[in-house]
Tab-separated table of C-alpha atoms and ligand atoms in Angstrom:
chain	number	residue	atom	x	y	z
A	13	UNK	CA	-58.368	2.225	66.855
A	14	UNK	CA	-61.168	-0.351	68.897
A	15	UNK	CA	-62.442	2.872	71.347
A	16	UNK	CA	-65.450	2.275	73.961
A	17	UNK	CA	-66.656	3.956	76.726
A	18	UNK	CA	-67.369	3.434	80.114
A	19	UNK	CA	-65.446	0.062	80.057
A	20	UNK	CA	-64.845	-1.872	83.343
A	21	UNK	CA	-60.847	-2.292	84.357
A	22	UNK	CA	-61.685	-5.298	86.661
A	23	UNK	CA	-61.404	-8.065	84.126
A	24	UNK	CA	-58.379	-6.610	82.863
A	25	UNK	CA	-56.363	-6.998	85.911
A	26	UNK	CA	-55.139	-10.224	88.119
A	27	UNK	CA	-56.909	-8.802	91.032
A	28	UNK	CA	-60.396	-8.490	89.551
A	29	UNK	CA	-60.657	-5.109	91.008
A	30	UNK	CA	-61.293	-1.459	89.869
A	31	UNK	CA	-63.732	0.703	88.532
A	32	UNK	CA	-64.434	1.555	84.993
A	33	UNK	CA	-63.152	3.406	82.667
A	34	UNK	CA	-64.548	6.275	80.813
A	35	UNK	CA	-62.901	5.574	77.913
A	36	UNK	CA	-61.305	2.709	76.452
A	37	UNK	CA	-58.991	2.861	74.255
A	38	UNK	CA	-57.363	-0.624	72.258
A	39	UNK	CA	-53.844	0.048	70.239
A	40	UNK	CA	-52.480	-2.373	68.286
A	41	UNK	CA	-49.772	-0.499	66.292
A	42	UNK	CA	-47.587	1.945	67.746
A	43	UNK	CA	-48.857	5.195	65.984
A	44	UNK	CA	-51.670	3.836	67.794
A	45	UNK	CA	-50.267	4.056	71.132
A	46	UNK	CA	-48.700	7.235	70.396
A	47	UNK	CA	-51.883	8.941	68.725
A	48	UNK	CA	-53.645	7.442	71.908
A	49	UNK	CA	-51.995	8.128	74.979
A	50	UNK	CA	-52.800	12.150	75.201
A	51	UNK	CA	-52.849	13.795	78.336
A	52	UNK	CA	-52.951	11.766	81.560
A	53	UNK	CA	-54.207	8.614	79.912
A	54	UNK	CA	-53.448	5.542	81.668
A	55	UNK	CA	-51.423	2.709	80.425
A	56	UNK	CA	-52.827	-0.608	81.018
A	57	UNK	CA	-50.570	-3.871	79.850
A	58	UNK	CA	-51.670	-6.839	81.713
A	59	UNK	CA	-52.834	-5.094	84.809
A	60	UNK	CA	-50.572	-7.645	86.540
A	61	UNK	CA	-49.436	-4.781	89.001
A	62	UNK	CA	-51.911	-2.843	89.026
A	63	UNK	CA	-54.616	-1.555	92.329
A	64	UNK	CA	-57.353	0.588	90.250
A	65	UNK	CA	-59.885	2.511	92.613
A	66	UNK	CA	-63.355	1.310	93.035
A	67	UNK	CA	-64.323	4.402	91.280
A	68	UNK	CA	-62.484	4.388	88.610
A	69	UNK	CA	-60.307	6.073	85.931
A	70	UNK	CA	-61.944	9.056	84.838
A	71	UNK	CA	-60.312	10.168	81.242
A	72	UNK	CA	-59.043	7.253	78.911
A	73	UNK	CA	-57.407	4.151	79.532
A	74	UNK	CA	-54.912	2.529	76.863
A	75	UNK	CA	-54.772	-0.851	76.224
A	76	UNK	CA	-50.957	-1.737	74.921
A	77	UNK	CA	-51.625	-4.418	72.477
A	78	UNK	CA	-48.910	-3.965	70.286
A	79	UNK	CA	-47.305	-7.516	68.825
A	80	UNK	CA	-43.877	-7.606	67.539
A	81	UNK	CA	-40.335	-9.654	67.942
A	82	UNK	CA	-37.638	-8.590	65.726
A	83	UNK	CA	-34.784	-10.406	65.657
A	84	UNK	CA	-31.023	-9.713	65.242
A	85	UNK	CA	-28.607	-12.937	66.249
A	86	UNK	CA	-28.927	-12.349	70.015
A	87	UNK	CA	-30.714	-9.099	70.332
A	88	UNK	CA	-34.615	-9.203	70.464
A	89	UNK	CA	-36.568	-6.146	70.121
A	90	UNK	CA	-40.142	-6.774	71.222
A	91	UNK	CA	-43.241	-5.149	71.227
A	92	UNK	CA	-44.530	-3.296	74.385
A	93	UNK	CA	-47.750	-5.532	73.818
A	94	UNK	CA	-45.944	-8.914	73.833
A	95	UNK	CA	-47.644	-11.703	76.379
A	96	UNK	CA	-43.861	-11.671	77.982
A	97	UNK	CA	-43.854	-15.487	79.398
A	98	UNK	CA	-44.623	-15.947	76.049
A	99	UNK	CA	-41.423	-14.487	74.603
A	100	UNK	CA	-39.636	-15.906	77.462
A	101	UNK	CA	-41.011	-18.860	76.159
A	102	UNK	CA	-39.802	-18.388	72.410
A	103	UNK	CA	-36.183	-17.372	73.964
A	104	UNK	CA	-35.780	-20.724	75.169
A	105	UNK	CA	-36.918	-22.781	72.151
A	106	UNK	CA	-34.440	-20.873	70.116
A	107	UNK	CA	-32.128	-21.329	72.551
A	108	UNK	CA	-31.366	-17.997	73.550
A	109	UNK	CA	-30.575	-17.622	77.321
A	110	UNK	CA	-30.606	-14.630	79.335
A	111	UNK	CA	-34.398	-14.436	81.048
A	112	UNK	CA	-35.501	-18.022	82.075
A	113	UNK	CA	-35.668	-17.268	85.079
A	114	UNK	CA	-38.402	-14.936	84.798
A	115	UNK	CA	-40.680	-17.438	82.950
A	116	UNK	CA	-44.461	-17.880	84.612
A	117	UNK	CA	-44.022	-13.922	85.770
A	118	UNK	CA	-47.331	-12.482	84.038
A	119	UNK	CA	-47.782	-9.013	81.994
A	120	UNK	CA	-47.077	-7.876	79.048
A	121	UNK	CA	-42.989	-6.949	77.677
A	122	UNK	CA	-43.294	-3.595	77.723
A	123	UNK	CA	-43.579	-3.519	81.426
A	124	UNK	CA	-40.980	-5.422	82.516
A	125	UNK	CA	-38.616	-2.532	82.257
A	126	UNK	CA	-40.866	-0.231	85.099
A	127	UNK	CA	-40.155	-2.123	88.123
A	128	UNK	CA	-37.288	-4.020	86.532
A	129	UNK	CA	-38.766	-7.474	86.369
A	130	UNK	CA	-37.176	-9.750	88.680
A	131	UNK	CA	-37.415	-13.305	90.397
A	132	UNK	CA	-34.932	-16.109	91.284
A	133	UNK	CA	-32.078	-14.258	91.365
A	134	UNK	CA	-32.032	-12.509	87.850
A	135	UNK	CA	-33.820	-9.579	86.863
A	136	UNK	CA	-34.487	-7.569	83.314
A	137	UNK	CA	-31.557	-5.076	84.095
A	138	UNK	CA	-29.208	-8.000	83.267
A	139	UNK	CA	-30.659	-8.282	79.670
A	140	UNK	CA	-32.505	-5.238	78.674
A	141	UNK	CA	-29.871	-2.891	76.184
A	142	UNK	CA	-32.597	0.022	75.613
A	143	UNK	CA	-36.343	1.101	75.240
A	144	UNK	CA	-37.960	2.697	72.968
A	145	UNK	CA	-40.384	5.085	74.335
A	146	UNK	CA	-42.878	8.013	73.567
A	147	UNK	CA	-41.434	11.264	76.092
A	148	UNK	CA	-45.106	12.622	77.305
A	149	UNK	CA	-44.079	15.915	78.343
A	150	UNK	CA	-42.332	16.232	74.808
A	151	UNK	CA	-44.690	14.171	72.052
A	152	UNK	CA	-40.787	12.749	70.804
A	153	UNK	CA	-40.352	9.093	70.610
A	154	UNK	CA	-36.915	7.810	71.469
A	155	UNK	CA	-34.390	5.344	72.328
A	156	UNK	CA	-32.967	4.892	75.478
A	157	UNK	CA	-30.093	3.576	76.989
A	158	UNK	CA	-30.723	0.756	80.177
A	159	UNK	CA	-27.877	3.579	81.748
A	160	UNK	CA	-30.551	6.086	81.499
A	161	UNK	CA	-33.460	4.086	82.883
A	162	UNK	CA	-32.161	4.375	86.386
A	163	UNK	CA	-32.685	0.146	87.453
A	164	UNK	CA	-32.526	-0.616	90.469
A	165	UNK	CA	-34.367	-3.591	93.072
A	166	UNK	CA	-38.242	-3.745	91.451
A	167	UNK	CA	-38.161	-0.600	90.810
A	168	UNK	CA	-36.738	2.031	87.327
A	169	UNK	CA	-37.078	6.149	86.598
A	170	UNK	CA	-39.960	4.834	85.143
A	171	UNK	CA	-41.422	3.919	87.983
A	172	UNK	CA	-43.923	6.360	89.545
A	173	UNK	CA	-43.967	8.495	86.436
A	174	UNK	CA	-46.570	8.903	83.567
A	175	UNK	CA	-44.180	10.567	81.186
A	176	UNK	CA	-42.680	7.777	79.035
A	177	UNK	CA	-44.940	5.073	77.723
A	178	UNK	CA	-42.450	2.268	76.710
A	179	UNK	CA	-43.545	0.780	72.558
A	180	UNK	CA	-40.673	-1.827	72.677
A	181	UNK	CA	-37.727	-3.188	74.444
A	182	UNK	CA	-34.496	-4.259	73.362
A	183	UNK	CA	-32.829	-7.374	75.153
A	184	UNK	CA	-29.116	-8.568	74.519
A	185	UNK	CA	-29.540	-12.732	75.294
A	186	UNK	CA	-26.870	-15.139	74.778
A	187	UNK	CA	-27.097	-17.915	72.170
A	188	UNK	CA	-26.850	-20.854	74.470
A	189	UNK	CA	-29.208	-23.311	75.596
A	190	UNK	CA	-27.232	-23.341	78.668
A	191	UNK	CA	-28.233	-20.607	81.807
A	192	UNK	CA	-25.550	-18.459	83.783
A	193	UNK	CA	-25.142	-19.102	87.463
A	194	UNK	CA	-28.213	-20.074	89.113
A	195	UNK	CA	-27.963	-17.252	92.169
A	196	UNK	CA	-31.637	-18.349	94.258
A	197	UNK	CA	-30.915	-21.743	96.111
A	198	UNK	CA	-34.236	-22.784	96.495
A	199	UNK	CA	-34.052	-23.260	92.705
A	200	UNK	CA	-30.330	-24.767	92.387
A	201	UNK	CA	-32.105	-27.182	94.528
A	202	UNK	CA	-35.406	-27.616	92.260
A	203	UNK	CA	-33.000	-28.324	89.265
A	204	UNK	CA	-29.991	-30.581	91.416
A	205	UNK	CA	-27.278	-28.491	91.181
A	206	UNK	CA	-25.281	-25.756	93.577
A	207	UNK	CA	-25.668	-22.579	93.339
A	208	UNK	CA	-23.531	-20.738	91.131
A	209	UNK	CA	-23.566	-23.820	88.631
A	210	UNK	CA	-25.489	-23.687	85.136
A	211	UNK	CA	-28.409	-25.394	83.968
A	212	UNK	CA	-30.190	-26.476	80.573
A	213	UNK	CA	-32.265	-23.083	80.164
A	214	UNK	CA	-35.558	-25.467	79.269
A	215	UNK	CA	-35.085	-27.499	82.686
A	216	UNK	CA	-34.675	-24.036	84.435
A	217	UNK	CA	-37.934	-23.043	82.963
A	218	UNK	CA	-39.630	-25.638	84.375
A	219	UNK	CA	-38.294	-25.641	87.620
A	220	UNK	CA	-39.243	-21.861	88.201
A	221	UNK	CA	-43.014	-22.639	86.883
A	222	UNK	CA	-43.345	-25.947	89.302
A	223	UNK	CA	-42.058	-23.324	92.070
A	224	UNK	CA	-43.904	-20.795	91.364
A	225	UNK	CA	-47.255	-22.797	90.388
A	226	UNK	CA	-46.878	-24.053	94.158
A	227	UNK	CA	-46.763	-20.577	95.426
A	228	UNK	CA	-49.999	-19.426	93.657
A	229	UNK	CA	-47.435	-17.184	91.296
A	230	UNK	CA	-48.653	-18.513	88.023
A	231	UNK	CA	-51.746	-17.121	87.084
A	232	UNK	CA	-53.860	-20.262	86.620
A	233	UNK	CA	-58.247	-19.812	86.686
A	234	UNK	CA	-57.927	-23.113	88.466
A	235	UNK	CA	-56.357	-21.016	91.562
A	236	UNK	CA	-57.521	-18.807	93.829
A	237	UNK	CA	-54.476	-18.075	95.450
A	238	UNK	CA	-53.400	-17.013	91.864
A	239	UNK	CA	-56.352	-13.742	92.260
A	240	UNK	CA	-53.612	-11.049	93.332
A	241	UNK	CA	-50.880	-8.960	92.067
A	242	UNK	CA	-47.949	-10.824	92.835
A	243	UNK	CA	-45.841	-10.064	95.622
A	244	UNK	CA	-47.820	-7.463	97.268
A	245	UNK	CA	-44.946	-5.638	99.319
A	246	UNK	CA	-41.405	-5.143	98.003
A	247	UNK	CA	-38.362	-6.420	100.883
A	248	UNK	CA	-37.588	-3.817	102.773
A	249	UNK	CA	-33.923	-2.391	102.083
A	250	UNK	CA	-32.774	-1.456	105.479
A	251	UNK	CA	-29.116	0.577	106.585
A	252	UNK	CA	-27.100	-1.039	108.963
A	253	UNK	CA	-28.609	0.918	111.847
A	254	UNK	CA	-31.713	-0.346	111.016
A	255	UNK	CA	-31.173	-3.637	110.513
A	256	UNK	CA	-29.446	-3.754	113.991
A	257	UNK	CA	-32.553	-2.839	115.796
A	258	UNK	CA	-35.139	-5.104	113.573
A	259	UNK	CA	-32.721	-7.996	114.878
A	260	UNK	CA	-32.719	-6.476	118.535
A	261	UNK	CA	-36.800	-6.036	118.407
A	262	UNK	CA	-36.780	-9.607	116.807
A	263	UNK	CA	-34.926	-11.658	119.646
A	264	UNK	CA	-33.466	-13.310	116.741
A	265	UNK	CA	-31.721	-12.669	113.272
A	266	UNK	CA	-34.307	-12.562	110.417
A	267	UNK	CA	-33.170	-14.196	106.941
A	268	UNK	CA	-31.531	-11.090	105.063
A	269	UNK	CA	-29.243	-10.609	101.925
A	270	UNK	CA	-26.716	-7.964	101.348
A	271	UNK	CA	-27.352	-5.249	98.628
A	272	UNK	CA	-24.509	-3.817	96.435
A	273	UNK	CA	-24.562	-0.634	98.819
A	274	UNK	CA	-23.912	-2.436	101.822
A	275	UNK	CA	-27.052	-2.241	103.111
A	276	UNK	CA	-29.126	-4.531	104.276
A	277	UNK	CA	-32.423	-6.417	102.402
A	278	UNK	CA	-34.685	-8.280	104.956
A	279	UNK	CA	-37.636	-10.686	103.701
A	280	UNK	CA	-40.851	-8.968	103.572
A	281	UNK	CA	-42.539	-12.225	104.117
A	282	UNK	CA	-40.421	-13.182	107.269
A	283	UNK	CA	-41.907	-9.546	108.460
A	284	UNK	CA	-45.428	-10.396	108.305
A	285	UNK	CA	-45.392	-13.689	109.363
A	286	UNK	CA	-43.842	-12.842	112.389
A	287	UNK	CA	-46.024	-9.975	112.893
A	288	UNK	CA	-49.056	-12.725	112.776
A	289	UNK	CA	-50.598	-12.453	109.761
A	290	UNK	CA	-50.413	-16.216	108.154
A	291	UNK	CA	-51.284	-17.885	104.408
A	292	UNK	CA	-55.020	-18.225	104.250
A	293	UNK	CA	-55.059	-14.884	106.779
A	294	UNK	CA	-59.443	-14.675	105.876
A	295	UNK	CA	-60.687	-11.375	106.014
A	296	UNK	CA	-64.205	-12.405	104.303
A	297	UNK	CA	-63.702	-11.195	100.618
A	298	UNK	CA	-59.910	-10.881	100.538
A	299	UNK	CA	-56.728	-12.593	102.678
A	300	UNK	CA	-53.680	-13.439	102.099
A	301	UNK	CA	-53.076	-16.162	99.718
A	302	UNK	CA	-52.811	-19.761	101.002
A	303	UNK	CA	-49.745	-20.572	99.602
A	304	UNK	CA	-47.713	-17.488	99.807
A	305	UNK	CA	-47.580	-14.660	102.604
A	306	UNK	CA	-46.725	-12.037	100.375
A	307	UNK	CA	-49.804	-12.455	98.389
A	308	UNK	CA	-52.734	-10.590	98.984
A	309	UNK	CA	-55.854	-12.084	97.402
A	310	UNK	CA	-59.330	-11.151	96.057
A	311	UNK	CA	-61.667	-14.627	97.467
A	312	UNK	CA	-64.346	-13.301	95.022
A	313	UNK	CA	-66.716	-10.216	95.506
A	314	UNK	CA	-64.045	-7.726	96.884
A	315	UNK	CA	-63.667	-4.251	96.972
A	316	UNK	CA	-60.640	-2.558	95.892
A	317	UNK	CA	-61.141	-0.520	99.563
A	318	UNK	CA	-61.478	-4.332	101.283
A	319	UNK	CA	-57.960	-4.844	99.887
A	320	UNK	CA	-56.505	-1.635	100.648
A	321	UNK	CA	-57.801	-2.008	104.195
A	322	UNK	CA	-56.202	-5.447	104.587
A	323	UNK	CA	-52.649	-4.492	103.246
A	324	UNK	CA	-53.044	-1.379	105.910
A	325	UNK	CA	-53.626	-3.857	108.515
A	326	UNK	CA	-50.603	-5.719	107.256
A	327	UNK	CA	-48.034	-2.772	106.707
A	328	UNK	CA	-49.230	-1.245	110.165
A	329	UNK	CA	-49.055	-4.524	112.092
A	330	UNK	CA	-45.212	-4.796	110.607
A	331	UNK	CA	-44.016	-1.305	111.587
A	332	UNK	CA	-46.139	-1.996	115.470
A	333	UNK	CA	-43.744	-5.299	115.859
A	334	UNK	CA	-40.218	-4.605	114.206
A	335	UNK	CA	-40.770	-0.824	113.185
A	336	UNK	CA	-40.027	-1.566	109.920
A	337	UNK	CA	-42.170	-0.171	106.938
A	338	UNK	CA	-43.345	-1.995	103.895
A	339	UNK	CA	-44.041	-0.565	100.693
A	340	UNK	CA	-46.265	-1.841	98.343
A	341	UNK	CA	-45.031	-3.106	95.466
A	342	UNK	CA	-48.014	-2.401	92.656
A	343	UNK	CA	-48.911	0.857	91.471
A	344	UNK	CA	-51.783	2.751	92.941
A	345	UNK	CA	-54.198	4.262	90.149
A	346	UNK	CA	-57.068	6.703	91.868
A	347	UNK	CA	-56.548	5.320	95.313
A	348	UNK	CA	-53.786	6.262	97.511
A	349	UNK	CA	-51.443	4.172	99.891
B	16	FAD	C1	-49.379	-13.963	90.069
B	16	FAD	C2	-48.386	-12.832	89.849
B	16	FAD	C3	-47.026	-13.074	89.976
B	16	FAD	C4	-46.087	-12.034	89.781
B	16	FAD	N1	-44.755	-12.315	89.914
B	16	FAD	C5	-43.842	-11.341	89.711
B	16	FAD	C6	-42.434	-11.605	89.838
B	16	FAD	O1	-42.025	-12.732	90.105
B	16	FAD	N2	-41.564	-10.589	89.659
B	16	FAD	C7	-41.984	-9.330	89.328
B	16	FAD	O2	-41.128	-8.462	89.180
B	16	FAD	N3	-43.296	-9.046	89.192
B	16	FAD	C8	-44.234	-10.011	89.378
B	16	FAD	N4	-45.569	-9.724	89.264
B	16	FAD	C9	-45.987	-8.344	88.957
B	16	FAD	C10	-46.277	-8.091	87.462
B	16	FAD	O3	-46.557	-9.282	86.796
B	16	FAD	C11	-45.130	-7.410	86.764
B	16	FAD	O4	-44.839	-6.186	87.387
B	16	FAD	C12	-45.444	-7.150	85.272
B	16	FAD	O5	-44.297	-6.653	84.623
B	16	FAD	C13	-46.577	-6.151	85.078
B	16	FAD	O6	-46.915	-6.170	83.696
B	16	FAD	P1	-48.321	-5.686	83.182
B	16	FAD	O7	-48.257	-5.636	81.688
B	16	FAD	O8	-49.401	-6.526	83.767
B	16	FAD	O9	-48.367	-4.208	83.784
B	16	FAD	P2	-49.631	-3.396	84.315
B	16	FAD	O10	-50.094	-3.954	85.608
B	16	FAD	O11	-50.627	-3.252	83.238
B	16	FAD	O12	-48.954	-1.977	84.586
B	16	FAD	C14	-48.063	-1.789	85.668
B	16	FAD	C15	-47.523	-0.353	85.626
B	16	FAD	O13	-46.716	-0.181	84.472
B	16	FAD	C16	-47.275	0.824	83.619
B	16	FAD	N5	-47.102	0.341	82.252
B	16	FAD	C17	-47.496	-0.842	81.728
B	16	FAD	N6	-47.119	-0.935	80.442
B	16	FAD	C18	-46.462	0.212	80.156
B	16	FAD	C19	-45.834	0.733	78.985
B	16	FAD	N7	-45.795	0.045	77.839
B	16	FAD	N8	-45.275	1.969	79.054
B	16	FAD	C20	-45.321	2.694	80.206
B	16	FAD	N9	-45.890	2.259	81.339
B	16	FAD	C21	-46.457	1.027	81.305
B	16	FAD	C22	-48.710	0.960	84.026
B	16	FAD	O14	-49.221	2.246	83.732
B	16	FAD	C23	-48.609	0.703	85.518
B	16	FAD	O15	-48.164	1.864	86.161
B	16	FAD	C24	-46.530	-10.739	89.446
B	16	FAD	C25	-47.914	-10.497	89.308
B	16	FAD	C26	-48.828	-11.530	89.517
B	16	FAD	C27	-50.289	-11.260	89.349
């Protein structure tokens, strides 16, 4: 085990922000991980989603780099540590469809199960069979069901919680170079096709990164709208009720989708636009990313307080305008929302 202390966290996330670490510690195996992850230690994959406090993490920090793909016709079980757009990647050359539409999304495997990994209409629920995970509170590693992970829109029971640390994740693909029904219409219309049709799974690929490359959503060092944590604010999921009086505080009906439950999901972007704050919002050291609202970026030389103070201004601005609040999508470590 690769240990070191007092280690900063800010070149380990997208955001370039956080403290340091008192202690560092690097697993590559998973007796590693397990041996390593006593007490309260953090789990850090790609720090993709991650806002760590100027000051810190006091106590140790894991580093998941675990590598791993086993294969069984169909069924993948991966890692925890695997680069995931790179699996993504190896799905489609051996034609094995199921997650293409989640190529370009950054972070490591093994998180892709916490918020249930989603974009352009498909999400990890759809694939993922079962984790395998270390039970904190218990020192027991084992295998779970995706009926007992709780998924739901970006988020999972693992969600919020320290007390499983995922070591790999099972998927169930299909062998088919072919995709199911393209759901997001943005990208039926990227690849030529209506929604609900198919597509090669290596042309969907490539659609999704050319989208998401124009929205700063591809981490790229040649893009600094691509300093951030993704999507900073989750859509709101509003009841009826609710919904009714965001349209009668709008003047107008905002775009919206309807969830499973019969409520209601509005666009968190649609919110802050029309609450004022625009791409390339400056607020000297951070903004909001250029090429996509719900991006909030570090311009170089930020504080993790600087951001916190701009996504405040943004979530307060919302809930002044259309009383609706947003919640942040990332996970908070040592500073609070
Ligand atoms: C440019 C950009 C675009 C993005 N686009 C998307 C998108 O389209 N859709 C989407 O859903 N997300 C998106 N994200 C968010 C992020 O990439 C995902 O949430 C990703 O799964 C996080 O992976 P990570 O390894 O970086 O996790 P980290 O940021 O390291 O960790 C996130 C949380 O998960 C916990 N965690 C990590 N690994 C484990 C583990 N093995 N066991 C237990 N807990 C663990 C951490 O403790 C932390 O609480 C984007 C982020 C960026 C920067």
């Amino acid at each position: 085990v690769h240990a070191a202390a007092d280690v900063p966290l800010a070149p380990l996330t997208t955001l370039r922000l956080g403290g340091a670490a008192e202690r560092l510690v690097e697993a590559t195996t998973e007796e590693e991980v397990v041996a390593s992850v006593e007490g309260d230690a953090l789990v850090l994959g790609g720090g993709s989603n991650m806002v760590i406090a100027d000051a810190g993490v006091p106590g140790t920090v894991v580093l998941i780099r675990t590598r791993g793909v086993e294969r069984d016709g169909a069924i993948l079980t991966v890692a925890a540590g695997e680069p995931w757009d790179e699996l993504v990647a190896m799905t489609i050359a051996e034609g094995l469809a199921g997650i293409e539409c989640l190529s370009g999304i950054p972070g490591l495997t093994g998180a892709t199960p916490i918020q249930n990994v989603g974009a352009y209409g498909q999400d990890v629920a759809e694939t993922v069979v079962g984790i395998r995970a270390l039970d904190r509170s218990t020192g027991a590693v084992e295998d779970l069901p995706a009926a007992a992970l709780g998924f739901a829109y970006r988020t999972s029971a693992l969600k919020g919680s320290a007390r499983r640390v995922v070591l790999s994740v099972t998927f169930a693909l299909r062998e088919s170079g072919m995709s199911g029904p393209i759901r997001y219409a943005e990208l039926a219309r990227t690849l030529g096709v209506s929604v609900g049709a198919a597509a090669p799974i290596a042309e969907v690929r490539e659609a999704v990164l050319a989208l998401r490359r124009g929205k700063g959503m591809v981490i790229d060092p040649g893009d600094p709208d691509s300093v951030s944590a993704g999507s900073f604010f989750t859509n709101p999921i509003l009841e009826h009720a609710a919904f009714a009086a965001l349209v009668a505080r709008a003047g107008e009906t905002p775009p919206h989708w309807p969830e499973p439950d019969g409520r209601v999901k509005a666009s968190a972007a649609w919110l802050i636009e029309h609450a004022g704050f625009h791409k390339g919002l400056d607020r000297g050291p951070v903004g909001i990313s250029a090429k996509h609202t719900l991006a909030l970026v570090n311009r170089g030389g930020a504080t993790t307080a600087d951001l916190i103070a701009l996504a405040r201004e943004v979530a307060a601005g919302v809930h002044d305008r259309f009383g609706v609040a947003l919640t942040p999508e990332p996970v908070f470590v040592g500073a609070s929302w």
